[in-house]
Tab-separated table of C-alpha atoms in Angstrom:
chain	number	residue	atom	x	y	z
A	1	UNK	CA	-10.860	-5.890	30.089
A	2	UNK	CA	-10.776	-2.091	29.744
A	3	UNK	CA	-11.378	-0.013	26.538
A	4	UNK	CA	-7.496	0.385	25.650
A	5	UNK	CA	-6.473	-3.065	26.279
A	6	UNK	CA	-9.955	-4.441	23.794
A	7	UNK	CA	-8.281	-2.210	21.579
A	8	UNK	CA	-4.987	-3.410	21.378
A	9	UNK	CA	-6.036	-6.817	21.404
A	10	UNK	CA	-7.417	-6.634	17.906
A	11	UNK	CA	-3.929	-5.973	16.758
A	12	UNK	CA	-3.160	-9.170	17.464
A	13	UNK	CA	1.073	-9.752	16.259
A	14	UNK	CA	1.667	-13.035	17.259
A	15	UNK	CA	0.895	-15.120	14.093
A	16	UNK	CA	1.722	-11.806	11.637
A	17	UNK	CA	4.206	-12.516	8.937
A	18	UNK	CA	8.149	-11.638	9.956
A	19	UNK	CA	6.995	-13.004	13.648
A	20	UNK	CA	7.648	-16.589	13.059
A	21	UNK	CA	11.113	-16.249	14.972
A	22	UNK	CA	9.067	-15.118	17.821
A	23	UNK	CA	7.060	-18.210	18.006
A	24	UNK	CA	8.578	-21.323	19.575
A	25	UNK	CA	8.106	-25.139	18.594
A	26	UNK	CA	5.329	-25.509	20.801
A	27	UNK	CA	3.182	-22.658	18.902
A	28	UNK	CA	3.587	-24.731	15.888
A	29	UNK	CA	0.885	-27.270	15.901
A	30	UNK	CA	-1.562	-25.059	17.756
A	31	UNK	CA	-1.421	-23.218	14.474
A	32	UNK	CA	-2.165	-25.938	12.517
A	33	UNK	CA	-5.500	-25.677	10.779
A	34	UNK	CA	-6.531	-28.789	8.908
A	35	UNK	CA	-4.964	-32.156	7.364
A	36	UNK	CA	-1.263	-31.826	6.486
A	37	UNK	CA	-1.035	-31.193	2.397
A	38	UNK	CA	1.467	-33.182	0.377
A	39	UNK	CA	4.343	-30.922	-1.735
A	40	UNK	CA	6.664	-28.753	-1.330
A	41	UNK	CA	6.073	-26.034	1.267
A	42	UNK	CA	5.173	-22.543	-0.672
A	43	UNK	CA	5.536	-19.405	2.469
A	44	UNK	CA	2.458	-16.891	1.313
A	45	UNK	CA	3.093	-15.128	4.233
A	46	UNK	CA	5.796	-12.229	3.228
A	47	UNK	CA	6.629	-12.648	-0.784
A	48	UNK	CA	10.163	-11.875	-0.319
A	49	UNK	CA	12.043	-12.272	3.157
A	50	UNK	CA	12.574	-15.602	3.108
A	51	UNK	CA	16.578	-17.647	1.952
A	52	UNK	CA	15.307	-17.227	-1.601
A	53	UNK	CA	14.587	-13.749	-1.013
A	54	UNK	CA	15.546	-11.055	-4.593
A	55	UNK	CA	18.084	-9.412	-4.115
A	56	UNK	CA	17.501	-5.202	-4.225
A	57	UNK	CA	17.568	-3.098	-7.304
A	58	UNK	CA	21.241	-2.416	-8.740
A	59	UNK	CA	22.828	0.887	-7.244
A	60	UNK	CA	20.663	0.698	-4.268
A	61	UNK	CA	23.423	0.290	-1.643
A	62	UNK	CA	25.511	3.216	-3.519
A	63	UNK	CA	23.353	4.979	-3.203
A	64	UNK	CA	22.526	5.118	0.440
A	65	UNK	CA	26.344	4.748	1.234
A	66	UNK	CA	26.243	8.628	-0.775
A	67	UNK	CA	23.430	9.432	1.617
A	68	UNK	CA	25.252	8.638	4.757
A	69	UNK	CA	27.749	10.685	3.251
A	70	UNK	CA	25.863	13.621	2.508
A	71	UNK	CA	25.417	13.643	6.358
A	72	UNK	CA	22.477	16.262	8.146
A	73	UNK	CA	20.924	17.630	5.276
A	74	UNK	CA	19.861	13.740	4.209
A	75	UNK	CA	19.095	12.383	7.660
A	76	UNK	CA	16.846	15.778	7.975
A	77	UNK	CA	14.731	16.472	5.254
A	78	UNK	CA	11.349	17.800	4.938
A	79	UNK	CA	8.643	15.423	7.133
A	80	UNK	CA	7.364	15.055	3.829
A	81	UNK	CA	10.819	13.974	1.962
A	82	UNK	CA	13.464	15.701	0.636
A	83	UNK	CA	12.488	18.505	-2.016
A	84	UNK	CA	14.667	17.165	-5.129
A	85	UNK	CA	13.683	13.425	-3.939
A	86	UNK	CA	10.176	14.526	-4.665
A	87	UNK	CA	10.736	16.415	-7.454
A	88	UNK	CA	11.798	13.243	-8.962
A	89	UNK	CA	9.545	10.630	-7.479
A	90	UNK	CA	7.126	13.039	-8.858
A	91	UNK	CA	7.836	12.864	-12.174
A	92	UNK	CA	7.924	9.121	-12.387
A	93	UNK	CA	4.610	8.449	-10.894
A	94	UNK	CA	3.124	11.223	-12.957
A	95	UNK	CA	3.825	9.254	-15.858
A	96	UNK	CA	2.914	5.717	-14.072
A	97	UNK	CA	-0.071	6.490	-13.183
A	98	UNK	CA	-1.157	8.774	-16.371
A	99	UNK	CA	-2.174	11.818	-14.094
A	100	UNK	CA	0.343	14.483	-12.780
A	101	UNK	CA	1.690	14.832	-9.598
A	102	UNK	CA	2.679	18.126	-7.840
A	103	UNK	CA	5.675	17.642	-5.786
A	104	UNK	CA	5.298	20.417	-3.542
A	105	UNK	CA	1.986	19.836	-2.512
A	106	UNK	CA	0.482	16.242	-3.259
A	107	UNK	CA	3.211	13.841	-2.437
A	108	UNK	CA	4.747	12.378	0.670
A	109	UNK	CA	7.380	10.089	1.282
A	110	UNK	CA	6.482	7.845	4.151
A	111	UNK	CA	8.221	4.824	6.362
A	112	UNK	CA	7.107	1.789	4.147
A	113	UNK	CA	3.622	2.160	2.318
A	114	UNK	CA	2.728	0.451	5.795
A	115	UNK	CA	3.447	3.818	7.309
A	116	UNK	CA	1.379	5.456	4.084
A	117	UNK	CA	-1.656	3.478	4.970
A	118	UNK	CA	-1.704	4.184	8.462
A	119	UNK	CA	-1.326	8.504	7.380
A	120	UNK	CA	-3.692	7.822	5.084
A	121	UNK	CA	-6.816	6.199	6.988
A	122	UNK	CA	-5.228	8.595	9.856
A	123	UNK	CA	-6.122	11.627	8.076
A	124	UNK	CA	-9.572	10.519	6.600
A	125	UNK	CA	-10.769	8.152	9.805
A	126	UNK	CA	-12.788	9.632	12.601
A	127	UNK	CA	-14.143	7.863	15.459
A	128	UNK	CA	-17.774	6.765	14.751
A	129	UNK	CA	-17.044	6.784	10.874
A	130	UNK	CA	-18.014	4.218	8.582
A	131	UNK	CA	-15.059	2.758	6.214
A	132	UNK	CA	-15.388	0.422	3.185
A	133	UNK	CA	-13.244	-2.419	3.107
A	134	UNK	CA	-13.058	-4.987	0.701
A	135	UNK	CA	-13.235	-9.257	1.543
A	136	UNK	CA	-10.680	-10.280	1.277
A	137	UNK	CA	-8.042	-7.739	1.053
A	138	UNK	CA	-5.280	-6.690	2.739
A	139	UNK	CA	-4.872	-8.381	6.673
A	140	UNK	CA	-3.682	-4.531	8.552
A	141	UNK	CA	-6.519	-2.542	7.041
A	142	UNK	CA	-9.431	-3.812	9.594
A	143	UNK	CA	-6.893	-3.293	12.053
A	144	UNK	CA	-6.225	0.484	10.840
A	145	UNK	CA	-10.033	1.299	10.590
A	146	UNK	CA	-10.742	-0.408	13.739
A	147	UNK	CA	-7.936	1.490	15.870
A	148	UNK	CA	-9.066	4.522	14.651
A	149	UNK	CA	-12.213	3.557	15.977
A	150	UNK	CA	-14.159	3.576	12.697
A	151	UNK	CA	-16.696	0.967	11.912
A	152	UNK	CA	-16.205	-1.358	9.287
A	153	UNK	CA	-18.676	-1.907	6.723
A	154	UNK	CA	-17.922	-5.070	3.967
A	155	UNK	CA	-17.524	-4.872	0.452
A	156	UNK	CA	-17.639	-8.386	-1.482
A	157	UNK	CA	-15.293	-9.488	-4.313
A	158	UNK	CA	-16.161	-12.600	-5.939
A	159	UNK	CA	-12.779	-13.111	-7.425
A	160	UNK	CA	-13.054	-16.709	-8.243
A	161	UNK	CA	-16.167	-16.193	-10.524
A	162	UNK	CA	-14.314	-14.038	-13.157
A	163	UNK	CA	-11.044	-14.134	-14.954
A	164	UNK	CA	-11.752	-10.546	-16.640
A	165	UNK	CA	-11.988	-8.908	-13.776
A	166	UNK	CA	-10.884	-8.645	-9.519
A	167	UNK	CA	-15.207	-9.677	-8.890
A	168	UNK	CA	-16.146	-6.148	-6.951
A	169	UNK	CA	-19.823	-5.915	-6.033
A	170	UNK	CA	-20.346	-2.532	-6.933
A	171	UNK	CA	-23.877	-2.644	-5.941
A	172	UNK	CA	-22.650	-3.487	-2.489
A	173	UNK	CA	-19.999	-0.306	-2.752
A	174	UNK	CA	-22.649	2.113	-3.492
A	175	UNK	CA	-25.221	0.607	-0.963
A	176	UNK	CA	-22.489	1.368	1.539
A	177	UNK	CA	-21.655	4.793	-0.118
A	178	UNK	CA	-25.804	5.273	0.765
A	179	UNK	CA	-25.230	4.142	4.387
A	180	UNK	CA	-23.155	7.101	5.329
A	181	UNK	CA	-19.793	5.604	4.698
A	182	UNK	CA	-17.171	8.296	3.486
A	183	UNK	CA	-13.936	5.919	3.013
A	184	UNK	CA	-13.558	3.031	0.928
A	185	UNK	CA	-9.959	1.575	1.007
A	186	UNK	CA	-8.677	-0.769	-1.231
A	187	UNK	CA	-5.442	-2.665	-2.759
A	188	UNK	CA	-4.979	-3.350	-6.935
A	189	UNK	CA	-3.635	-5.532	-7.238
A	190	UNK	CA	-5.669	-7.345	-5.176
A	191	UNK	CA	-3.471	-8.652	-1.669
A	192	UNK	CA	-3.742	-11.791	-1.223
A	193	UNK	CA	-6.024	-12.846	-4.268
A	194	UNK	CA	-3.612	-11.454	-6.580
A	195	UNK	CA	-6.515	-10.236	-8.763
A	196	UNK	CA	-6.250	-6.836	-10.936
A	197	UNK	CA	-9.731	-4.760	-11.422
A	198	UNK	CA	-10.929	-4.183	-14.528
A	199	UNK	CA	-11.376	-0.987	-15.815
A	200	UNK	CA	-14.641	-0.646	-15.632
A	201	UNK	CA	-14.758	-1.701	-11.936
A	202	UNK	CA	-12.169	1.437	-11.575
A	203	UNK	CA	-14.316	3.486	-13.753
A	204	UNK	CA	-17.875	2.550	-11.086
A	205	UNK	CA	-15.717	3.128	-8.028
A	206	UNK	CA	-14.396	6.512	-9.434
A	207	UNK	CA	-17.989	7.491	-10.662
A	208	UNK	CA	-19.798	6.188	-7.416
A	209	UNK	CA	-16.734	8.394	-5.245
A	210	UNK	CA	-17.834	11.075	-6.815
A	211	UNK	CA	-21.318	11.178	-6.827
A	212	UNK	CA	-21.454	10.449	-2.661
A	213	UNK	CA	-18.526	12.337	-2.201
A	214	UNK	CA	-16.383	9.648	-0.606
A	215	UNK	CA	-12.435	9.501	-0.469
A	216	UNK	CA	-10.914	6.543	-1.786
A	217	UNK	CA	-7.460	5.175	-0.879
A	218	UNK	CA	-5.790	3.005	-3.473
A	219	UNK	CA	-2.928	0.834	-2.653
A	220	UNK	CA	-0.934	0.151	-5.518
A	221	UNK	CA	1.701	-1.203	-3.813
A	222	UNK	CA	2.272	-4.378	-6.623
A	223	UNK	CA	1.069	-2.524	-9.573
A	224	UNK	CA	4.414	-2.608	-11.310
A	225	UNK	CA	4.418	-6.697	-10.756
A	226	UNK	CA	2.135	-6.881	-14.233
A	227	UNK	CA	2.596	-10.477	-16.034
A	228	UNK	CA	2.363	-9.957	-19.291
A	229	UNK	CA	-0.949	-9.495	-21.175
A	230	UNK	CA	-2.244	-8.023	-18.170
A	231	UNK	CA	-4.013	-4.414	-18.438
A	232	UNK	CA	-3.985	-2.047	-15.525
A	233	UNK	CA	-6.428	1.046	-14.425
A	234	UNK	CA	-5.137	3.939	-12.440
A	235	UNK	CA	-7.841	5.225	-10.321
A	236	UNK	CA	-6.269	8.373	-9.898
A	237	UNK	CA	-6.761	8.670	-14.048
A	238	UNK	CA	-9.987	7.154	-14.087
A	239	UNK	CA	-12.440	10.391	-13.791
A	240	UNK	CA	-12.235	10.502	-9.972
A	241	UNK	CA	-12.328	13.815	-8.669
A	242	UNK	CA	-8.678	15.026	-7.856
A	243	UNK	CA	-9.930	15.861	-4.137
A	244	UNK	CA	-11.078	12.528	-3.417
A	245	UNK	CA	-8.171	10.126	-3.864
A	246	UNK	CA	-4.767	9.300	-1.948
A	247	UNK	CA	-2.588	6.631	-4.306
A	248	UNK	CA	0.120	4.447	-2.521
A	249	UNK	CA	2.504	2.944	-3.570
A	250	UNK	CA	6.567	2.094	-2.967
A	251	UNK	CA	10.013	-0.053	-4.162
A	252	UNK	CA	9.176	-2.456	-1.279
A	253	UNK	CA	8.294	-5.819	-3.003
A	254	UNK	CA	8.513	-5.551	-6.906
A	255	UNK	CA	12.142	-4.189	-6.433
A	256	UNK	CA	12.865	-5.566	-3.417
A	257	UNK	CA	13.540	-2.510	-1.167
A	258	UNK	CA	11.558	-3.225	2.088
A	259	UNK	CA	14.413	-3.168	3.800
A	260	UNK	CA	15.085	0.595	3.671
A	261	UNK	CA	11.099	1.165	4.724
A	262	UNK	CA	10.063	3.507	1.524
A	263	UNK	CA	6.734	4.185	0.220
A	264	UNK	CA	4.935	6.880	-1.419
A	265	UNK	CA	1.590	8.770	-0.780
A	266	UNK	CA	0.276	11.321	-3.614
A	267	UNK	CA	-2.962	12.551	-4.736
A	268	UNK	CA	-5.294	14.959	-2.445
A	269	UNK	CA	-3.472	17.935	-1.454
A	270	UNK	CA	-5.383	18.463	1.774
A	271	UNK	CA	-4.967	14.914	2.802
A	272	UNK	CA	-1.108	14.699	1.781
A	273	UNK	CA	-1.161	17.596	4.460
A	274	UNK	CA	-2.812	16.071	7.241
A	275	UNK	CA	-0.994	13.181	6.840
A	276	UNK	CA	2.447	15.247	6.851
A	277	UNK	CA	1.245	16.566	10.434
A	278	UNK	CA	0.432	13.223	12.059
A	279	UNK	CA	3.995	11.770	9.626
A	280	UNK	CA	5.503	14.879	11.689
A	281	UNK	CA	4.308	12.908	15.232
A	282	UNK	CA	4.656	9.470	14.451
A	283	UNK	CA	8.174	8.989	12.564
A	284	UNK	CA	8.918	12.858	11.793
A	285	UNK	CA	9.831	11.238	8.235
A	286	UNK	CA	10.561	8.378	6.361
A	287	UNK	CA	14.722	7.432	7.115
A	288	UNK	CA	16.553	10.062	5.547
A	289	UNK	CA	19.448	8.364	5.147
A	290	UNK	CA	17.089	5.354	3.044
A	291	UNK	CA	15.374	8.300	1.169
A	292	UNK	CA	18.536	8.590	-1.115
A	293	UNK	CA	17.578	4.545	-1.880
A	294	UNK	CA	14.363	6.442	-3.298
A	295	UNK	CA	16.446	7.554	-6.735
A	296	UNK	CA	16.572	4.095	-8.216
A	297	UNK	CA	13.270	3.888	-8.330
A	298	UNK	CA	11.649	3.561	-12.183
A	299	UNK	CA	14.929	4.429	-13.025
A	300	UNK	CA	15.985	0.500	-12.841
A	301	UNK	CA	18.507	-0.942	-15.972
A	302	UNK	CA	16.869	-1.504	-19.176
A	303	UNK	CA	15.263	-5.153	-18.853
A	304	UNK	CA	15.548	-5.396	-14.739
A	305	UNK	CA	12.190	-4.675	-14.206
A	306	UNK	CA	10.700	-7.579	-17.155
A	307	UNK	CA	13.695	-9.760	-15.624
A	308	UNK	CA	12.250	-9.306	-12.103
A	309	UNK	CA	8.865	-9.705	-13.496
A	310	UNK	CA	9.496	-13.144	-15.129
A	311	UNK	CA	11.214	-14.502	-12.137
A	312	UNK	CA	8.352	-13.951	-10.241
A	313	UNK	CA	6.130	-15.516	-12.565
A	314	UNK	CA	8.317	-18.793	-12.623
């Protein structure tokens, strides 16, 4: 096997979730793994594209039918999004996240936060480098590091032993920060433990970034899914240095938007513009036409969002 096909076969798409119409009834069993459990069936695999899926936040559709109808100067925005999207997007996450937000020069608007983590390890992943992951955590982002030919190095999280905190080995984090790695990457909440970090994990991993000079990239994509009771930290207003962090987040699951691909990159100005270059060879932007979808977001009815909340908690 030759260097390009080992490296596609570690991207392995066969058993991914949204593939199971690809796989016929004799893939079934060979998936299999263990007795059969008793119950009700529970699908872990996407949280919303199934017959019971939510349906999207109220004005959504409107509001891409108006930008269809605003015609070429919606389907061809910026790479980065359209100016007075951002503007606004800005504004909102500014005062999610407790830290501002420049609009012209730390956010981008990207295909899906799938598309934002890919830009994201893009523009801070070299071949040879060494990248902190955390186990377990999010399925693609071996798969990112590893395409970009960067070398994995393991971060534990003991997330069964606490109920105060996600369970990060911090001492394991800096150890790696010592080894030469430059990039740790991370989701809070945690995906698929569900797990939220406490603050002061936030606080160490801001404090250790700083002190070894490492970027971090936070994906924040269900930090609006909060049951209640449930404190969250913003890295990105946690004492990390302004230069070392790219925050992602988007309307995909929470509000039930995946459909029109949207997600949302801000924080390191130099990043956000390396990652606008490869955005500009990859998908030249996220769907213009979806980007109007972008306006209902944090701008939902009063209630829809602790409505949406509870009937996920159900």
């Amino acid at each position: 096997m030759g260097a390009i096909d080992e490296k596609f076969a570690k991207l392995g798409t066969d058993h991914a979730p949204g593939q199971e119409v690809r796989q016929g009834a004799d893939d079934v069993d060979a998936a299999f793994r263990g007795e059969t459990l008793q119950g009700t069936p529970v699908d872990f695999s996407h949280g919303d594209v199934n017959d019971t899926a939510f349906a999207p936040t109220p004005g959504a559709l409107d509001e891409f039918v108006s930008g269809v109808q605003r015609g070429g100067s919606q389907a061809y925005t910026e790479y980065r999004g359209g100016a007075d999207l951002r503007d606004r997007v800005a504004r909102h996450l500014a005062a999610f996240t407790g830290a501002p937000v420049s609009a012209a020069s730390e956010l981008i608007i990207t295909p899906g936060t799938q598309g934002a983590l890919f830009l994201a390890i893009g523009a801070t992943v070299a071949a040879g480098d060494r990248v902190a992951i955390v186990r377990p955590d999010y399925f693609a982002n071996r798969k990112l590091v590893e395409f970009l030919g960067g070398e994995i190095v393991p971060v534990g999280m003991d997330y069964l032993a606490h109920t105060d905190r996600a369970g990060l080995d911090l001492d394991q984090l800096e150890g790696a920060f010592k080894s030469g790695v430059k990039t740790f990457l991370f989701s809070n909440p945690n995906n698929p433990a569900g797990v939220i970090y406490s603050a002061e994990e936030i606080a160490g991993i801001a404090a250790l970034a700083n002190k070894y000079g490492a970027i971090v990239v936070a994906d924040q994509l269900y930090s609006r899914l909060l049951y209640p009771a449930r404190a969250y930290t913003h890295l990105r207003a946690s004492g990390i240095d302004s230069d070392r962090v790219i925050t992602i987040m988007g309307p995909s699951k929470t509000e039930s938007l995946s459909g029109y691909r949207l997600g949302a990159a801000f924080g390191a100005a130099h990043l956000v513009g390396r990652m606008e270059k490869l955005q500009a060879i990859v998908s030249l932007r996220a769907p213009g036409y979806s980007q109007a979808v972008m306006r209902t977001w944090f701008e939902e009815p009063a209630g829809w969002m602790e409505e949406r909340t509870r009937q996920h908690q159900a």
